[in-house]
Coordinates of N, CA and C in Angstrom, one line a residue:
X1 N -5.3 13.4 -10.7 CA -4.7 13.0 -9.4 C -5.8 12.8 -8.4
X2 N -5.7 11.6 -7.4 CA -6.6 11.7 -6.6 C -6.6 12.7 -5.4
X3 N -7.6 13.5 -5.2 CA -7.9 13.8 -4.3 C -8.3 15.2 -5.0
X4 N -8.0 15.5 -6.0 CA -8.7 16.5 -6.8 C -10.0 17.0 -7.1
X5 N -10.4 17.7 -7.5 CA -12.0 18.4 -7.6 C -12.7 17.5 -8.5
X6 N -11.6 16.8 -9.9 CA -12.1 16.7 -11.0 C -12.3 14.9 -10.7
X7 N -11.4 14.7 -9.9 CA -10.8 12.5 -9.7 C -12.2 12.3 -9.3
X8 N -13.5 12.7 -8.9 CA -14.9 12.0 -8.7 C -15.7 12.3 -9.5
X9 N -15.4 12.6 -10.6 CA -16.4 13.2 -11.4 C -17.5 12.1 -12.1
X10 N -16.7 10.6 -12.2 CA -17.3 9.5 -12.0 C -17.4 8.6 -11.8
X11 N -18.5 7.5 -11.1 CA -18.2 6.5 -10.7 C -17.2 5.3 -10.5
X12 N -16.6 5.3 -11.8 CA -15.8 4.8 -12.7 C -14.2 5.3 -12.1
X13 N -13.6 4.3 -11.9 CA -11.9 4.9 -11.4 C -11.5 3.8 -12.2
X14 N -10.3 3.7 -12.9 CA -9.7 2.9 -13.9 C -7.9 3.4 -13.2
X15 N -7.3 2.0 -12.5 CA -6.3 1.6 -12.4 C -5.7 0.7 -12.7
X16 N -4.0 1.1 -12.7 CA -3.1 0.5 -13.7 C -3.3 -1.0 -12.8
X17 N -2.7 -2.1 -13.9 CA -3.0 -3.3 -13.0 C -1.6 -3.5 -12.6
X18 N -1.2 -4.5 -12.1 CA 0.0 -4.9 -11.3 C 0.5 -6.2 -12.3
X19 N 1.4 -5.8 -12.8 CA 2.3 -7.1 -13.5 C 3.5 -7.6 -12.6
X20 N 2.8 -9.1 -12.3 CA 4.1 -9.9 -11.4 C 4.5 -11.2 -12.3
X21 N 4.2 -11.6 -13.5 CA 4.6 -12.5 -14.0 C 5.4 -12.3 -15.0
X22 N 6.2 -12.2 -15.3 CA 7.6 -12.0 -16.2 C 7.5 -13.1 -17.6
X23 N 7.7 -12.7 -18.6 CA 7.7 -13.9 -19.6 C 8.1 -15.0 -19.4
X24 N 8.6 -15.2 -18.3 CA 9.1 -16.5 -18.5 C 8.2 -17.4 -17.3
X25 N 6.9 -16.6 -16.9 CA 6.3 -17.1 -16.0 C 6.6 -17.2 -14.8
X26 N 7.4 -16.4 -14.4 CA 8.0 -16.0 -12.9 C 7.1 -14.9 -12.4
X27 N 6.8 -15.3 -11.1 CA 6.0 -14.2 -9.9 C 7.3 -13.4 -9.7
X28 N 7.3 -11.9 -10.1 CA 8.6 -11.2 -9.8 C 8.6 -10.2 -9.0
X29 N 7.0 -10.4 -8.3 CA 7.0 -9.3 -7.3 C 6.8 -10.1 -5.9
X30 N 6.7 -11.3 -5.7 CA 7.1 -11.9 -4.1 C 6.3 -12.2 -3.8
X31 N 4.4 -11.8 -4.2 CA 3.2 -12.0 -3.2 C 2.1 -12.5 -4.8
X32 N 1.4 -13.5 -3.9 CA 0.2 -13.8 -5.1 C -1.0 -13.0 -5.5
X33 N -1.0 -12.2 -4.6 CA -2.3 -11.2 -4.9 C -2.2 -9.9 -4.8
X34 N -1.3 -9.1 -5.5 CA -1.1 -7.6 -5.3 C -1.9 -7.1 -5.8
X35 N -1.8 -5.4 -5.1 CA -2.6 -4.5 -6.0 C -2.5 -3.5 -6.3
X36 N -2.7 -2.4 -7.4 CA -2.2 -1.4 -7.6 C -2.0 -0.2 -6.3
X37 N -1.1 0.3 -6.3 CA -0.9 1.8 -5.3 C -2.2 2.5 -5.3
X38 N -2.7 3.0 -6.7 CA -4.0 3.6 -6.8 C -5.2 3.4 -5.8
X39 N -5.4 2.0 -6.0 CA -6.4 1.2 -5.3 C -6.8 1.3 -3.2
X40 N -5.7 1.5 -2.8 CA -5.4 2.5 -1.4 C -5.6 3.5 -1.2
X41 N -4.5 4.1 -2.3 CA -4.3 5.5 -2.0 C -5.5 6.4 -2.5
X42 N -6.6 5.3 -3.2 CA -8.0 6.2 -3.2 C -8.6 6.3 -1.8
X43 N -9.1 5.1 -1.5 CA -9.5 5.1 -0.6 C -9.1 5.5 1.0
X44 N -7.6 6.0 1.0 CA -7.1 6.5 2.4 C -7.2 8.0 2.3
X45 N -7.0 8.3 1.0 CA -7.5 10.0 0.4 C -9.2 10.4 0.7
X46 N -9.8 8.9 0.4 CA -11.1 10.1 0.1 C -11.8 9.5 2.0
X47 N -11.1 8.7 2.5 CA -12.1 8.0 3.6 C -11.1 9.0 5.0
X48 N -9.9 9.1 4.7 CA -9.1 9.4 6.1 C -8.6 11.4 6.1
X49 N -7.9 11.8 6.8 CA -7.7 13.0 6.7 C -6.0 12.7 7.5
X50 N -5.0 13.8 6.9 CA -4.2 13.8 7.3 C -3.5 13.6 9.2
X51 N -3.1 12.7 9.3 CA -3.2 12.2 11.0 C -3.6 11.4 11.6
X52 N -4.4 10.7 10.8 CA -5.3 9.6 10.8 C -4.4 8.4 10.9
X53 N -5.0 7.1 11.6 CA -4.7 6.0 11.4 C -5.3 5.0 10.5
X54 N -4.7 4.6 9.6 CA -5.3 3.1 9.0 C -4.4 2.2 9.4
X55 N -5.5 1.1 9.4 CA -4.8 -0.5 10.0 C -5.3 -1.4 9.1
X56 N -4.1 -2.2 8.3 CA -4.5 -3.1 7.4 C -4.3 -4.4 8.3
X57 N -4.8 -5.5 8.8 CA -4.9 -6.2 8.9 C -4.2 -8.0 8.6
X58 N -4.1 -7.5 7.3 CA -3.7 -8.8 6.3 C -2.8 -7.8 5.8
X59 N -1.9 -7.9 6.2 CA -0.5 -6.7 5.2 C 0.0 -7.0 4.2
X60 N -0.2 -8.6 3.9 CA 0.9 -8.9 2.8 C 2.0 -8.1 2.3
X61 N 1.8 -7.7 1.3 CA 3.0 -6.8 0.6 C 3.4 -5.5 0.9
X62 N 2.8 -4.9 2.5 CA 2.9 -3.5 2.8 C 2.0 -2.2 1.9
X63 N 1.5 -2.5 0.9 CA 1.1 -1.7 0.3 C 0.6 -0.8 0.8
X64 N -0.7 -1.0 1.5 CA -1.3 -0.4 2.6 C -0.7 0.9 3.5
X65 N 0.0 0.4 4.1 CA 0.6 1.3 5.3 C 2.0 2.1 4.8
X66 N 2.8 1.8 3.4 CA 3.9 3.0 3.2 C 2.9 4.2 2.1
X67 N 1.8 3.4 1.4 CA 0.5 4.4 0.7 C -0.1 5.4 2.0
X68 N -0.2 4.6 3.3 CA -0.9 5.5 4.0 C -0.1 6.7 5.0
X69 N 1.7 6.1 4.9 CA 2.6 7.0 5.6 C 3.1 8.0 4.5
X70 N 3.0 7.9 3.4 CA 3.6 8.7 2.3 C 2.3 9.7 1.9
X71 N 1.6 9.4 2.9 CA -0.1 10.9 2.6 C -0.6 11.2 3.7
X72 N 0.9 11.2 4.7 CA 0.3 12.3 5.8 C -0.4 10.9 7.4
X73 N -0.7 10.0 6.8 CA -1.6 9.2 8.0 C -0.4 7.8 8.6
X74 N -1.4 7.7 9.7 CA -0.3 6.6 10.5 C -0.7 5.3 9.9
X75 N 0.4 4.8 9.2 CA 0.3 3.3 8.4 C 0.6 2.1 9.8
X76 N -0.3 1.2 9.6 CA -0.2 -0.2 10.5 C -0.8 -1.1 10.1
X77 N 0.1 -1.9 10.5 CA -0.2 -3.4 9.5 C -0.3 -4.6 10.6
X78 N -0.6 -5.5 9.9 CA 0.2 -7.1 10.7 C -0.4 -7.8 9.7
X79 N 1.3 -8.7 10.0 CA 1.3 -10.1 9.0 C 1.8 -11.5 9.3
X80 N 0.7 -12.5 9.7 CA 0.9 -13.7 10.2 C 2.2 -14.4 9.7
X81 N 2.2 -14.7 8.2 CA 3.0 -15.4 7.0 C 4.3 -14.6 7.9
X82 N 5.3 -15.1 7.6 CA 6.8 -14.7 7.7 C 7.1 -14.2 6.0
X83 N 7.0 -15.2 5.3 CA 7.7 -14.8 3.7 C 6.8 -13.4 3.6
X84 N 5.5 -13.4 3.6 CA 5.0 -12.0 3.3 C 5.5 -10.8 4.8
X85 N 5.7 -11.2 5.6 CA 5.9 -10.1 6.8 C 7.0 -9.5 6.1
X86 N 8.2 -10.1 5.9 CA 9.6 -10.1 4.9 C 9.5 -9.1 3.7
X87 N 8.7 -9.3 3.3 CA 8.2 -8.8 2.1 C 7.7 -7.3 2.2
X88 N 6.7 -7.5 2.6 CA 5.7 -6.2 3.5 C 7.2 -5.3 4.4
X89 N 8.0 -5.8 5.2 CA 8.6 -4.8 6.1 C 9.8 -4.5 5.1
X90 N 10.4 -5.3 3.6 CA 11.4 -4.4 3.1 C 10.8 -3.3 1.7
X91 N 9.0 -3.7 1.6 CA 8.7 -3.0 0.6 C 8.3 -1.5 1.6
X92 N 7.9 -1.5 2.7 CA 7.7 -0.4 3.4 C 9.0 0.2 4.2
X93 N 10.3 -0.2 4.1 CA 11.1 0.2 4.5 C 12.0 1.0 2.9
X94 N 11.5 0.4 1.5 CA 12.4 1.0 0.5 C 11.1 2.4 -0.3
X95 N 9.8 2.2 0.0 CA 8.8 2.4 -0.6 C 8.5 4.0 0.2
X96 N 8.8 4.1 1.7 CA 8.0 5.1 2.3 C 9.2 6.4 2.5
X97 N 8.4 7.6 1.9 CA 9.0 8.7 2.0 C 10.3 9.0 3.0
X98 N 9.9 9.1 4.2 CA 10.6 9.3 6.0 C 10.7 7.8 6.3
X99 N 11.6 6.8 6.2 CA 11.7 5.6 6.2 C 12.6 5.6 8.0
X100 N 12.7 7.0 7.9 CA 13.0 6.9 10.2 C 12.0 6.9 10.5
X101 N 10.7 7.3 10.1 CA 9.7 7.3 11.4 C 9.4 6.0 11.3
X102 N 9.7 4.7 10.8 CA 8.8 3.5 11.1 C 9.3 2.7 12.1
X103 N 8.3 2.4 12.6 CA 8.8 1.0 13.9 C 8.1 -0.1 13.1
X104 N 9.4 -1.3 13.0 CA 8.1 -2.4 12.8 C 8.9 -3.7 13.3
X105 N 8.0 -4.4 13.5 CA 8.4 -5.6 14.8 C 8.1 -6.6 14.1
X106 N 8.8 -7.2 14.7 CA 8.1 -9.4 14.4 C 8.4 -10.1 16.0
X107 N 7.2 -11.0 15.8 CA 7.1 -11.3 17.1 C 7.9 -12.9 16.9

């Protein structure tokens, strides 16, 4: 588990990949570039401390910010695209632990 004594023992971190194409060649997860949960949640573990803010930028799929509300830190995003904003505010509204503490807006 990340954040453990043993999770840096080497350079090497091996994460599950993201399956969005369905046999029948369907994108069935909504966005063209996902990424695994791991792939965040390393990096908000080993770079932030609980209380902290991260700000993703490019939110696409929300990944980012319900990974970084579900470990203690303040998740924030923005996302230009509408279809992805869409996306991003119902995967962080079904994905994050305390789904009251979130505000999120469209302009």
């Amino acid at each position: 588990r990340i954040g453990e004594k043993d999770s840096f023992k080497s350079n090497v971190k091996k994460f599950s990949p993201v399956i969005k194409i369905n046999s029948k060649g369907e994108n069935t997860f909504g966005h063209t570039a996902p990424y695994p949960v791991d792939l965040p949640e390393l990096s908000i573990k080993a770079f932030t401390k609980e209380g902290d803010v991260v700000f993703d930028p490019f939110l696409g799929s929300g990944t980012s910010v319900y990974v970084a509300t579900n470990n203690n830190r303040v998740g924030i995003g923005t996302e230009l695209d509408s279809t992805y904003y869409s996306l991003a505010s119902n995967n962080i509204k079904l994905k994050t632990k305390e789904p009251s503490q979130l505000l999120i807006f469209q302009d």
